[in-house]
Amino acid sequence: MEQVYEILIVFFLVVSGVFGLVGSFGLVKLPDPMSRLHAPTKATTLGVGGVLLASMLHSVLIEGRLSLHELLITLFLFLTAPITAHFIAKAHIHRHVKSEELPKPGGDHDWASLDQSDNTAP
Amino acid sequence: MTLLRKLFPHPVLSVLLTVVWLLLVNRFSINSLLFGALMGVIIPFIIRPYWPNMLRMRHPLKIAEFCLVVLWDIVVANVVVAKLIVFRRNKDLKPAWVTVPLDLRSPEAITVLAGTITLTPGTVSSDMSSEGHAILVHCLNAPDPDAVRDEIKSRYERRLKEIFE
Amino acid sequence: MSHLIILPIVLPAILAPFMLMVVRHHLDLQRIFSVAGTMAFLGIAIALTAQASTGDIHVYELGNWSAPFGIVLVLDRLSGLMVLLTAILALAVLLYSIGTDWDKRGHHFHPLFQFQLMGVAGAFLTGDAFNLFVFFEVLLIASYGLMIHGGGAKRLRAGLQYVVYNLLGSTLFLFALGTIYAVTGTLNMADLAERVAALPADDTALIRVGAILLLLVFSIKAAVLPLHFWLPGSYANAPGPVAALFAIMTKVGAYSILRMYTLVFGPDLALSSSLVGEWLLPAALLTLAVGMIGTLGTRDISRLAAFSAIGSMGTLLVAISMFTPLATGAAIYYIVHSTLATALIFLIADMVVERQGPAITPTVPMAQSGLISVLFFIAAIAMAGMPPLSGFLGKIMVLQAAANTPQQTLIWSVILVFSLVAMVGLARAGTMVFWKTPDGYEPPEPSDDADEPEDAVLSARVSRLPFVAAFGLVAMLVAMTIFAGPALTYAEATAEQLFDSEPYRDAVLRKDAQ
Amino acid sequence: MIDIAIHFTFGCFGAALLMNLWKILRASGVGDRVLALDTMVINVIAMIVLYGMWFKSEIIFESALIISMLGFVSTVAYTRFMLRGNIIE
Amino acid sequence: MSLVLIALLPFLGAILPPLLIRAGRNAAAWSAGGTTLLALVGLLTHAPEVMRGEVLTARIEWVPALGLNMNFFLDGLGLLFAGLILGIGLLIILYARFYLSREDPMGQFYAYLLMFQGAMVGIVLSDNILLLLVFWELTSLSSFLLIGFWKHLPEGRQGARMALTVTGLGGLSMIAGLLILGQIAGSYDLSVILTQKDAIQASPYYLVALILILIGAFTKSAQFPFHFWLPHAMAAPTPVSAYLHSATMVKAGLFLMARLWPVLAGTPEWFYIVATTGLVTMVVGAKIALFKDDLKALLAFSTVSHLGLITMLLGFGTKIAAVTAVFHIINHATFKAALFMSAGIVDHETGTRDIKRLGGLRKLMPITFAMVTLASLSMAGIPPLNGFLSKEMMLEEAAHTVWWHSHYLLPALVVLGALFSAAYSFRLIAHTFLGPQRNDYPAHPHDPGPGLWLSPAILVSLVVLIGLFSKAIAGPIVAVASQAVIGDAELPYYSLKIWHGFTPALYMSAFATVAGLFLLWQHKPLERLWNALPRPEAKTIFEALIAMLVRASERLTNALHDGSLTRYAGIFVVFVFGMASYAYFTGNAPAHIKPLGDLGPLAVMGWVCLVVSASCVVLYHRNRLLALVIIGVTGLMVSLTFNYFSAPDLALTQISVEVVTIILLLLALNFMPKDTPIDSTKAQRVRDVVISIIAGVGVGGLLYAVLLGDFSQPSISEYHLANSYKGGGGTNVVNVILVDFRGFDTFGEIIVLGIAAVVIFALTESVLASNVRARLLNREPDQPIAGDAHPMMMVVATRVMMPIALLVGVYIFLRGHNLPGGGFIAGLVVATAFVMQYMASGFAWASARQTFPYHGIIGGGVLIAAATGMGAWFNDLPFLTSAFGYVYLPGLEKFELATAALFDLGVFLAVFGAIMLALESFARYAWQPGIESEHPMDINPERDDPKVSEGEA
Amino acid sequence: MEALVASAVAVLTACGVYLVLRRRTFPVILGLSLLSYAVNVFLFATGRLVQNMPPILSKYADATYTDPLPQALVLTAIVISFGMTALVVMIALGAFLSSDTDRINTTDTPESGDNA
């Protein structure tokens, strides 16, 4: 039984390691900033998720104590990763993308980052 | 109702906080539960001014379904993206911008949708239209942008609409 | 158990936040609280000094943890005296600030002032090296606030330099403490003394580094060349009363040198004996020289005061660097004199600046110039070490202490020659500021005597409080002169207590109880 | 076996960290670097958790928690700065 | 009357005139005169005893440890001088009352004068050389005030400064000299020192002490080459000149030489230094005096000359010369004071002191003419006036003094001096009063009222009387004074009379008088010659010297303190490194034996990240935002390092502080340039690199040495580990140390934070109150600004994150005592949560929902911490003594209550309040009118959708 | 390991000092931050470098712990240096806004260009 637990944990560890590596590799490899944004938001998040899962399993199965607080970190990451990605994308759009390069935002005036109408600053 | 509303401005949040407390303490005991519940009452009360409107969520089952779908998609998405990153040459990637018009109106729902989009296959929600009626999505590899949009709308937005509205 | 020792720290530490919380929008109330608090502080300081004057060493174990494991406050003659000095200075400066409305020119003058008092008192009373660092930081950060009180581009830029330089100093302090802790494993000064003395003779390199780094840290505070660069700019640009208050800050450095290098790295300790005085003496002489030269070489009255402060510190450090009981007695006497005189000259510089700007060439006629010129004359006498004021006595004490040392000729000639330079510089400034009629200005009344009736009118309009403060300081200087005998006796008793560190260590480490 | 796996994962995340570092130093714009920093923070969290597993210690868990929270805040601050200049307006 | 009182009376009296001046000028004068008279009477009551040869003493301890005591003694010399000072002082006070005009602040004048008088009396009565020094310097100071009394005159200021500088120089060198003397003698009491002649003259320090003391005496008595200050001191009102330069100030140097004559004189060194100086001064002074056109300048140089004469006499070292010197001191005082006052009368009445513009006043001012004539003739040494007597004695003495191996050199030079002296005296009479009456005087001259002429008249009568009845009038005092000068030795034979028979002195005197008349006759051509000769003007040289000194000081000062922090910091680093290396390499470093830790790959990787990121901060520091991003990496790595080396608390603190710092920096950077331009040269950068490498090597080397060291003594923290749970009730030792063992440090630390925030707030207020505000309002953003200030996703995420973060904060706070965490980190976490809210919805929106003022939170935190500390007082335990206990509630597990937790709450509040106040202050800079938004987010489709928003409402 | 830490602190110090020697306020502040990292690690390291021995008392095991005292000191130092940094940032900002130059040396006038 122990063996099975270990294999399970090792599996998660290896998978998460690979994903973590791939995420960062994508960051280096992918050609344009928007594409690069994909790698860490997904692969890395999953990588960490795997480690956290492994950690939980490790404490429950090997150390024999219930430890679920790793879930909290996962929760945080899942909550925050989209927001950071969203903001980085906005920053990129703001700095490097022109309005014409983007599709139309449907019925609205413009994309929010490019919309200057509410800027009260002179 | 109003008194109750005042005392428990966000019941869902209260439950969430209690759970989070138990997770933090990483141990179940009466003490922890009581204290967690206490916090679950006090903290929403303190932050009430910062969250003025009430969040309504319905259909707990649907929530669970949605979560499972998303989790599964996350796993799949990662494998897909990992393959793209590792095995696809850069010039063979076809990145694209996609506009996803929204039927959702609640900010919370839209946020959840946007987050889901980012966490799932090859898409990142990049911006919102200036009145909030569309999301700009960037796809890592989308030979057919319309398909992406349709999938988002059908797979996620529909479920969210049921939950939130 | 007497809780008196902690009161000089706790009282301002409560008063300041209280003012911040409750009366931060009411300047009048703040003034009342601040003055009352400072008076209480003075009362406490007097009681403490009285307690210490018996020669007993009082130890207060914070948190009831015995030394060296907890932090202790130690009251001996020196710390009592320094707290008393702080209190006197504080009261004068506070009255001056209120009288000149300096406290109106920015926010939170009074809380910062109280915090400053707390930091200074803590630095004097603590018996723990790291706690000393903490109080250094308290007094520094309060001083940053006071220094830039009122704002203005020039002051802010000078303040920035002051802060950055002192941050470097704080960093160095931590390096020094780290080294010392690594070698000895303790932070309590008395315990340090025991442990340093017990170090094996073949392992001295690191503790020597620690000792010298610590000395350099204190030297920054004490404005020893070449670590004095922070002083002229910041003191000259600080609000006048604040600069006057800062007179005690350089003394904190001097105090710390005295404390550390008699108690822990005492003069008869082989591993550090050749280290401290050997370097400090020439540096002190250079400090003296540069300070006094500065009084001659500046056209700005605030800078003049700043440089005379440096020069005064130089004299003090010369006395300290000899590390003999005699010289230390002189140093302790001189500390008191130097603090009061420096404060006085900064207050007067402020009076002048407020009336006619910083340049020593007058531009507009000055109100109350008679009274101010008298004060300036007194302050200049004190700073230059001319009789009859305590500066002269202090100088003679230092000279006597230097007699029959190998460096006698050097010390004597530097002190005397640069006294002359200071005298020339101060006379030059004084005659130009107070005697020269502004170019192109015809005085309507040829007399600007303080006794003339028009001055009475003026002083009714202008608050008398600044003059009360200034003359209070003068009175203290005069008292220091008249009662120089008892004062010197106290100073020498203090010096003896410093050099006989056994009772201190026993009291702190409670050896008698064991 | 688990130890080997942990070390393997350490290696993966270490390499990832170095790649992030590389990206931070060599990138076309600040946005990319912020992204790399964010990734780095996440990788660091993974490493801290691994470290905890390795030493069977719970003590450093809070570090991971706090880092995950604060990493987010700082990333947002950086991007807000790029977007608006003023991060609290 | 006690001697102490006599010495102090003038000082006490000095208070009166400024007070009484309101009652009128007469009252002031009376008070001054009364004081002086009182002192004089007091002095004279002692005269009989002194005349009998007794020495009166009075002792009061002042600073016994220093050897400085208020010891006074009165012997003949003291009596003579004190009498002169007070007597002439009295006359001067009378004279000044009428001399000073209505505009002159007379109260001040008398105060200064009495101060000066007191100082002089003090000098001559002191029995303690340190006390003498005090009075000595006081004369310099009070004379400075007197000389500069007419402060509107530039000459007054310059003259005063010059006098102060020169006499101050002398005073300082005298300090050294007298201290040496005292040390040789083993006492600072004159009465002791005067008995130590052999010891002193045998001491190796004798010459040094002698020279130093003589410099003091010479400067005061205006001896060559220090003579130049005296004529310029003539800018003072005439009463001052008359007082200072006849009987008092300049005589102080002579007094000192006379006083120390018993122990210092009699050696070749003394003879050559003193006599030569005196001789040169006498001749030079007299020669210059002859060509001065200003009455007072002429008198000044004549004073210089006569002082030289007396100095020379003292320098001879023979007893008879000393007697002569004493006698001439009296005579000079009388005629010179009279002359100065008369010159003042001339000035006062004619409006000029320029001899060239005077002449023919004989008829117009007969009284003055008479006085000047008698006094001048005395000065010239014409019998039967008193000047003649002492001059004769001097010539007699000079005639048989061997100087420089020559019998003739000295007499010849002395005669030359006497000749010039006669010449200028005659010229004073002739060119002022004789000759034709003119009609171009600036005023209409006539004799003044008796108030002005009474004082000089008394002195002139003395001149005559002493000349005629020398033995009766001056004899006794000369005898006792001379006895005091020569010490224990027997008084030599001398006789004070006009006719000594045909002696060499008489021939010399006669020759001098005749030749003097010849010079007066030939004055015009001589003057042309004099004017044609180039001569160094001492004043110019002095001023140039001072100006050079000032310039040099200015250059040095400004060069040293040029406001370049870069340089200051560079010096700091290099100096510290140098000192530390010196300390290290002169100490003993043992061979290290501590085993080294393993080198894990993880550590190497962390090292790489840390080092590379730190270097890149430097490399990219010109792009500020980028540098901030990279320094984030560094902070992260440092935090990781703490984690790696078993310091979870530190890691938590480090990362939280890091984030808040970055937020602060970003807030500030918004208003600052986004790039740092290159403004150092390549050479400067190379230098900076070198300095920083030095610093790095130093710190790294130190740390390496520390880490390798194996130190014998155990750390005190073993006690902390052992007692943390037992005594502090917590298992997290770091936290227990922070809130308990060393809670006082933490107390200070939160105060530091609180102060920082308060200062930041205060600074914001004052900057925004200045014109900066307008500039900020009109500020053009220096980078394009994206839309969507308060993005929806952020707001929504915050709504979930903030409560969780608060919960985490509570958790961190509560567990701190036992596990990593504590009030500080909790404060940071909670503050971060609020910052998130601020970032999401904006400062205005969020702070509108903030109910507690942050000032209050900070203050409350500090107060709670302090109150917790003070709570222990009620148990009579020291500040910050903690207590803890375990509480059992039914149905629940036990939980701990500790005062430390309360203290930690104070920490928490202070930290939270401080951070928030700081951030709020920063955020206020960006405030623009109209940025307040009523909504937490800018884009909210729900709000715009009428259907949904109704339901919401 | 010791060499690694020492060299890291050395690099932090060197970089910090170099930035402190720059002529503008902002890099100087960054330099001070780096210096405070350096000194914190330095102070911390004086308690010796060990892994997995955090000074959290364990009720069960008779474990060894690292020296807690330097950690407490570093904590205090971190907090204090945070306060100082915040203040110096604000003063720098105030000085820049009031004088329109962010040069740190008062010798350097805004016009003096690149020779400062």
mmCIF file of C-alpha atoms in Angstrom, chain C residues 89 92-98 100-103 105 109 113 146 149 238-247 343 346-347 350-351 354:
data_model
loop_
_atom_site.group_PDB
_atom_site.id
_atom_site.type_symbol
_atom_site.label_atom_id
_atom_site.label_comp_id
_atom_site.label_asym_id
_atom_site.label_seq_id
_atom_site.Cartn_x
_atom_site.Cartn_y
_atom_site.Cartn_z
ATOM 1 C CA LEU C 89 17.655 71.686 26.761
ATOM 2 C CA ALA C 92 14.339 75.779 26.542
ATOM 3 C CA VAL C 93 13.935 74.661 22.964
ATOM 4 C CA LEU C 94 10.276 73.957 23.421
ATOM 5 C CA LEU C 95 9.596 77.377 24.861
ATOM 6 C CA TYR C 96 11.521 78.922 22.045
ATOM 7 C CA SER C 97 9.602 76.995 19.412
ATOM 8 C CA ILE C 98 6.321 77.999 20.924
ATOM 9 C CA THR C 100 8.486 81.863 17.716
ATOM 10 C CA ASP C 101 5.562 79.859 16.390
ATOM 11 C CA TRP C 102 7.960 77.449 14.768
ATOM 12 C CA ASP C 103 5.649 74.679 15.798
ATOM 13 C CA ARG C 105 4.865 75.863 10.446
ATOM 14 C CA PHE C 109 5.882 69.273 15.882
ATOM 15 C CA PHE C 113 9.458 66.518 19.784
ATOM 16 C CA LEU C 146 11.867 67.669 12.950
ATOM 17 C CA HIS C 149 9.568 70.419 9.723
ATOM 18 C CA ALA C 238 17.003 72.598 10.059
ATOM 19 C CA PRO C 239 14.587 74.930 11.808
ATOM 20 C CA GLY C 240 16.522 76.892 14.400
ATOM 21 C CA PRO C 241 15.032 75.366 17.520
ATOM 22 C CA VAL C 242 15.378 71.925 16.037
ATOM 23 C CA ALA C 243 19.028 72.512 15.364
ATOM 24 C CA ALA C 244 19.302 73.634 18.953
ATOM 25 C CA LEU C 245 17.687 70.442 20.095
ATOM 26 C CA PHE C 246 20.084 68.522 17.904
ATOM 27 C CA ALA C 247 22.859 69.795 20.132
ATOM 28 C CA ALA C 343 21.799 75.190 21.567
ATOM 29 C CA PHE C 346 21.476 77.958 17.199
ATOM 30 C CA LEU C 347 18.609 79.756 18.843
ATOM 31 C CA ASP C 350 17.523 81.484 14.267
ATOM 32 C CA MET C 351 16.568 84.828 15.752
ATOM 33 C CA GLU C 354 14.159 85.120 11.153
#
